[in-house]
Coordinates of C-alpha atoms and ligand atoms in Angstrom, one line a residue:
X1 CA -5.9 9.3 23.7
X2 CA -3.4 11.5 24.7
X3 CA -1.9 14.0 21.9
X4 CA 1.4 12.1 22.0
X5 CA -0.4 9.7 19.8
X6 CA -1.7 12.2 17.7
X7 CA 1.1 11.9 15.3
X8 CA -0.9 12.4 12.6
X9 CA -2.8 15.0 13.4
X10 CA -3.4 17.7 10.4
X11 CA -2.5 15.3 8.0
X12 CA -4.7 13.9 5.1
X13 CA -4.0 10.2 4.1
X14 CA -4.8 8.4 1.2
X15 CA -5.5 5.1 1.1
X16 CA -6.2 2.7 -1.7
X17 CA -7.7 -1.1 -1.7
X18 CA -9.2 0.3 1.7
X19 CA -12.5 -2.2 1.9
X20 CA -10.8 -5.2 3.5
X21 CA -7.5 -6.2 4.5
X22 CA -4.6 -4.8 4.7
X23 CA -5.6 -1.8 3.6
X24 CA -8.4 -1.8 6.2
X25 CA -6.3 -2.1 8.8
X26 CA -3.7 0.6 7.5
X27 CA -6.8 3.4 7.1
X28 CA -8.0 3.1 10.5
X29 CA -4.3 3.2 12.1
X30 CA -3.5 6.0 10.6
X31 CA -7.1 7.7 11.4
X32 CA -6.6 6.6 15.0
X33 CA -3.3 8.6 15.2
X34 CA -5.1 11.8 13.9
X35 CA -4.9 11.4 10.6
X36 CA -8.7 12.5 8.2
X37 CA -8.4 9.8 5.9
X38 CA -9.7 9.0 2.4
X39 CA -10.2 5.3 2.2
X40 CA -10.7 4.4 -1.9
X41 CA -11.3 1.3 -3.3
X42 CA -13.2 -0.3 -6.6
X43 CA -16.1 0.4 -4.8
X44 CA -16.1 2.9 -2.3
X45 CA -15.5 1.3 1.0
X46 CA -18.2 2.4 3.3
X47 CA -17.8 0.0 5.8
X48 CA -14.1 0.7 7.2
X49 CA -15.5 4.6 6.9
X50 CA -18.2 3.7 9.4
X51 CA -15.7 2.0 11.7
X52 CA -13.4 5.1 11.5
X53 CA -16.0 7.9 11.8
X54 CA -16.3 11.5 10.9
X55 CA -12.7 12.3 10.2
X56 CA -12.7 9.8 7.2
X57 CA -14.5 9.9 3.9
X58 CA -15.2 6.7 1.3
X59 CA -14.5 7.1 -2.6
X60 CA -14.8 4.9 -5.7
X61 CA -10.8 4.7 -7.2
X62 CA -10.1 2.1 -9.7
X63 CA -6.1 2.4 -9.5
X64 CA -5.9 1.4 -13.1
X65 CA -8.0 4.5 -14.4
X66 CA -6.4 7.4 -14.8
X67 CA -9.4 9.3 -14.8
X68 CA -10.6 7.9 -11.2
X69 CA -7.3 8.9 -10.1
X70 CA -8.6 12.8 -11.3
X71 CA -11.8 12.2 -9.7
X72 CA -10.4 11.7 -6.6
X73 CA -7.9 14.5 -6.5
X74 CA -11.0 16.8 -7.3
X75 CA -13.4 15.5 -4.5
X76 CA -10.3 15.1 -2.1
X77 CA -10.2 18.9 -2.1
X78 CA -12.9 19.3 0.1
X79 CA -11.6 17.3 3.3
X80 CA -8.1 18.8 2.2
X81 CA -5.2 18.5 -0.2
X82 CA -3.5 14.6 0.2
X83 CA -0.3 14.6 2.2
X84 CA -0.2 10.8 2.3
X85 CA -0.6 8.4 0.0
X86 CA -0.3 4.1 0.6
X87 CA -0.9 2.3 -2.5
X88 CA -2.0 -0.7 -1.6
X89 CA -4.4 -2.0 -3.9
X90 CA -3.4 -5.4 -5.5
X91 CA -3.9 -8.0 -7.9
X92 CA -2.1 -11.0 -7.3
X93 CA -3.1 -14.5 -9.2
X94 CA -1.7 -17.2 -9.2
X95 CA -0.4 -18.3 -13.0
X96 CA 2.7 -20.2 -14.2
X97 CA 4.1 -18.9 -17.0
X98 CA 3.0 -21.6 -19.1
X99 CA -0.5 -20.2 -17.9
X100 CA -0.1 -16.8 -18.0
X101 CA -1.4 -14.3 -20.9
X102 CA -0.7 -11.0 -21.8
X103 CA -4.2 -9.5 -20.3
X104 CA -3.3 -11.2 -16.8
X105 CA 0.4 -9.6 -17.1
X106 CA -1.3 -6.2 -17.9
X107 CA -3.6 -5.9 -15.6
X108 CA -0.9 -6.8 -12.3
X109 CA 1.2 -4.1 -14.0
X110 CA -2.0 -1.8 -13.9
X111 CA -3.1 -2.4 -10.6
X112 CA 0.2 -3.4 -8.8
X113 CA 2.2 -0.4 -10.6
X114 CA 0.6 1.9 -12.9
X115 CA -0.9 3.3 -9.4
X116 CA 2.1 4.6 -7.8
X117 CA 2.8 6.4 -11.0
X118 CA -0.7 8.0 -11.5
X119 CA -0.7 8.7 -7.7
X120 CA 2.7 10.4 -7.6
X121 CA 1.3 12.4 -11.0
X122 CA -1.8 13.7 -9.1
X123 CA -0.8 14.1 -5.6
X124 CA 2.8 15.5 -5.6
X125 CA 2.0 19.1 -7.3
X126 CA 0.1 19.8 -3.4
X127 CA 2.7 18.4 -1.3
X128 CA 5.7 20.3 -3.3
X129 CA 3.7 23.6 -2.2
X130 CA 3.4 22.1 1.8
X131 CA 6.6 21.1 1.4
X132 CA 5.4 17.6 2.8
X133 CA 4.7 14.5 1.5
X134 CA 4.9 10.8 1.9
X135 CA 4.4 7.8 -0.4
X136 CA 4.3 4.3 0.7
X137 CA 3.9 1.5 -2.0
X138 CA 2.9 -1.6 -0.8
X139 CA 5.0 -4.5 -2.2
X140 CA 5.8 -7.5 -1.1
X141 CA 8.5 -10.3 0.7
X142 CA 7.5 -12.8 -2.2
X143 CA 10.0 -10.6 -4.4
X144 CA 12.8 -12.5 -2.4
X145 CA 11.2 -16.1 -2.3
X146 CA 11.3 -18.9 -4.6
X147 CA 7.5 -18.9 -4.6
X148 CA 5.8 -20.4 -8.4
X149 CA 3.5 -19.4 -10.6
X150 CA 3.8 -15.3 -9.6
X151 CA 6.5 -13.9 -12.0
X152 CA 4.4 -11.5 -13.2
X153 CA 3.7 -10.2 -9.2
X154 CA 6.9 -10.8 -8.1
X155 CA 7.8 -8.4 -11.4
X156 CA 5.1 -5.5 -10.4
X157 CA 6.3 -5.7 -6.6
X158 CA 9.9 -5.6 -7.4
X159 CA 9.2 -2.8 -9.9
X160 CA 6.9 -0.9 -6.5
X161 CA 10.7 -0.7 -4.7
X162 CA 12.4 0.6 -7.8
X163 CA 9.6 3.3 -8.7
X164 CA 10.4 4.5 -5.0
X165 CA 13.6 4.8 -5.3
X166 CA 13.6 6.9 -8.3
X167 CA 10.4 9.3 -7.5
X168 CA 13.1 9.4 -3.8
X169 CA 15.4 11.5 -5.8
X170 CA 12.9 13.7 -7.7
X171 CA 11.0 15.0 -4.5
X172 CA 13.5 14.9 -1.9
X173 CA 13.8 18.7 -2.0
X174 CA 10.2 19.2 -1.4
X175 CA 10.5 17.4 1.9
X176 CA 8.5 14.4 0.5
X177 CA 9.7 10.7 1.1
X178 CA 8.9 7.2 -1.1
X179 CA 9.5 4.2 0.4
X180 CA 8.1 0.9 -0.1
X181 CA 6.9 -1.6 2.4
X182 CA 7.0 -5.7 1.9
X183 CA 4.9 -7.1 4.0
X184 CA 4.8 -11.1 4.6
X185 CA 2.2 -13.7 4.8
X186 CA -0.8 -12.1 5.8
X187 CA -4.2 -13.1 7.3
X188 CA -6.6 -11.6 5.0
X189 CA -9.0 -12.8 2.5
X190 CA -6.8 -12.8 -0.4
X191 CA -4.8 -15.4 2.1
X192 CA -8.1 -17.5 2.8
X193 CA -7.9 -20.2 0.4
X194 CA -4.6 -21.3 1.8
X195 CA -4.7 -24.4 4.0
X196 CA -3.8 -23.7 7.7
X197 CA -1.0 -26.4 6.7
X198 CA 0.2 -24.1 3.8
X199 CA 0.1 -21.1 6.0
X200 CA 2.3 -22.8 8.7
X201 CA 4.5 -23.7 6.3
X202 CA 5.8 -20.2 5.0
X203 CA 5.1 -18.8 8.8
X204 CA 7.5 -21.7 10.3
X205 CA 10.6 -19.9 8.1
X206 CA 9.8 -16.6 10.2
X207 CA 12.0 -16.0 12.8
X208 CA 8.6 -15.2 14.8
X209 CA 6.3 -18.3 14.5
X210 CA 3.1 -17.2 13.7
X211 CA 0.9 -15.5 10.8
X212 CA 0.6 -11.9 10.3
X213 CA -2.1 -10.0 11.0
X214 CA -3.1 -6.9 8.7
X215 CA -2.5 -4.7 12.1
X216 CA 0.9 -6.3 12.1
X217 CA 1.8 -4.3 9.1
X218 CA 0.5 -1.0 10.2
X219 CA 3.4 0.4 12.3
X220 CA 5.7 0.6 9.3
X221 CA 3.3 2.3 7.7
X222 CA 2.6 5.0 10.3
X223 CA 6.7 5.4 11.5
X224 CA 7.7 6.1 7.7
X225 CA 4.3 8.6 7.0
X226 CA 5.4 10.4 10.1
X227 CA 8.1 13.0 10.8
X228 CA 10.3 10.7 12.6
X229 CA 10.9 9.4 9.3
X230 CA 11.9 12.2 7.6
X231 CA 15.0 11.3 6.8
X232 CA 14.2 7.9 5.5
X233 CA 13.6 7.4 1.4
X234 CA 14.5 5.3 -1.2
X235 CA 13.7 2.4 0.9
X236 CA 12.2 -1.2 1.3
X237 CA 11.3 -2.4 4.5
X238 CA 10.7 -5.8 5.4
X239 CA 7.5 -6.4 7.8
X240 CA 7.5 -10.4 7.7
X241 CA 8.2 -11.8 11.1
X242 CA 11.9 -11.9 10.2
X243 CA 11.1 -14.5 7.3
X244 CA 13.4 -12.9 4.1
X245 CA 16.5 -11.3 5.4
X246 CA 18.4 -9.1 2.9
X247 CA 22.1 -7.4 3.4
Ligands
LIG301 N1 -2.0 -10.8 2.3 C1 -0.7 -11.1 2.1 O1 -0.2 -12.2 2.5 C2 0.2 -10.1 1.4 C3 1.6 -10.3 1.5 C4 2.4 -9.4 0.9 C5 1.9 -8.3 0.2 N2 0.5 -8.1 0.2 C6 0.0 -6.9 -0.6 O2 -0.8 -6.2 0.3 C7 -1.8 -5.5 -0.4 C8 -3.1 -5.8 0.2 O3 -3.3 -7.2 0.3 P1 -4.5 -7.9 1.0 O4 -4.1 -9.2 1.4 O5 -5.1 -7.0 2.0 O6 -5.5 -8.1 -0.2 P2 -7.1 -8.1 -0.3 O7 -7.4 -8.8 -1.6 O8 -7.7 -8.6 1.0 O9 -7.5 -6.6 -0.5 C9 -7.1 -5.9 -1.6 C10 -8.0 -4.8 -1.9 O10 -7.6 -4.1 -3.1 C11 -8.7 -3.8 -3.9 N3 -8.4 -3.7 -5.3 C12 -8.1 -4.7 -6.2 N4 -7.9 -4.2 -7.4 C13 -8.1 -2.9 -7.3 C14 -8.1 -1.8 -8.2 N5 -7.9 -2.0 -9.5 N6 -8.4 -0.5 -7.7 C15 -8.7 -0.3 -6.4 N7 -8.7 -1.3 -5.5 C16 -8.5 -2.6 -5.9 C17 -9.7 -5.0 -3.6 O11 -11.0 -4.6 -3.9 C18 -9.5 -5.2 -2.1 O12 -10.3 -4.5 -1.3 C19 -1.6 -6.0 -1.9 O13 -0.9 -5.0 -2.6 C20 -0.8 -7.3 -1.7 O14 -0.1 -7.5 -2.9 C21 -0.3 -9.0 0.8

């Protein structure tokens, strides 16, 4: 690989719901382009570590607990202070609102939310001194579709875009960019139950007929952690195939 590609080279990434997925997929791009990465998830995700090799390290974050949130700041030390965060840890069932309950709505705004906050409250003090930073906040293209029975998602990802652009203005003199990221349909296992018929249905609206992959998400995600995006916050960018179109 030559060092053109090395983009992230020096930088220290976290990543959260790194075990499968998405999140998977985002951890070893950004390890690939140089980056050491710490790959977190409920249980420490060993598995994408092995693919990536020595530059990444596997820890146990519950997004929702403030104290694993500490934890992980304290052991992140020792590969080197975070740089990069992507919050993309989700919880995402499926519940009308005749169906839904107050632990279900809680626990979406825990996962889906709360962890921006807690990430910006333990990671920003060390990118103010590097006068560096970059959040990313996983969302999602649902908040623009008439999809049922995810009110409570559609809340917690619409509520990812405005979190960014507020913690945009408090940290944009530190050099440090938020921006969120809605992805589309995506092949993963949170997408497996879906019928091939159901997944050809939403992939048919995209201007490019076919369903995403979780490595079809991850140039976004390296272009806005990089320094060619310096200049970008406060934003939402769709990565759907061209399925919701805003503006
Ligand atoms: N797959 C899609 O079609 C799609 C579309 C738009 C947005 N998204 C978003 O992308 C993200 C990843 O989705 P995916 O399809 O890869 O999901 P997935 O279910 O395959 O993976 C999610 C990961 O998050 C982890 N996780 C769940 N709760 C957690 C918690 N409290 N703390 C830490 N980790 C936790 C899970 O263990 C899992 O490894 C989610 O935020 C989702 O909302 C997905």
């Amino acid at each position: 690989m030559n060092n053109a590609s090395r983009t992230h080279e020096g930088k220290t990434a976290l990543v959260t719901g790194a075990g499968q997925g998405i999140g998977q997929a985002i951890a070893m791009a950004l390890a690939k382009r140089g980056a050491r990465v710490i790959a977190t998830d409920l249980a420490a995700p060993e598995a994408t570590v092995r693919n990536i090799g020595a530059s990444a390290i596997a820890l146990p974050l519950d997004v929702t607990r403030e104290e694993d949130w500490h934890s992980v700041l304290l052991q992140s030390r020792e590969i080197g202070d975070v740089d990069i965060v992507v919050n993309n840890a989700g919880y995402f069932p499926n519940r009308s609102i005749d169906e839904l309950d107050l632990p279900t709505w809680r626990k979406t705004m825990a996962t889906n939310l709360d962890s921006h906050f807690l990430s910006a409250k333990y990671f920003l003090p060390a990118m103010r001194k590097k006068k560096w930073g970059r959040f990313v906040g996983i969302s999602s293209n649902m908040v623009g579709l008439a999809i049922p029975g995810m009110s409570h998602y559609i809340a917690s990802k619409m509520a990812i875009i405005g979190f960014m652009r507020g913690l945009a203005n408090d940290v944009a003199s530190d050099g440090i960019t938020a921006n969120a990221l809605l992805p589309g349909l995506t092949n993963t296992l949170a997408t497996a139950a879906q019928s091939d018929e159901q997944k050809r249905s939403t992939w048919e609206q995209q201007a490019i007929k076919r369903l995403g992959e979780p490595e079809d998400i991850t140039g976004a995600v390296l272009f806005l952690t990089g320094d060619d995006a310096a200049f970008i916050t406060g934003q939402a960018i769709v990565v759907d195939g061209g399925q919701y179109r805003v503006g």
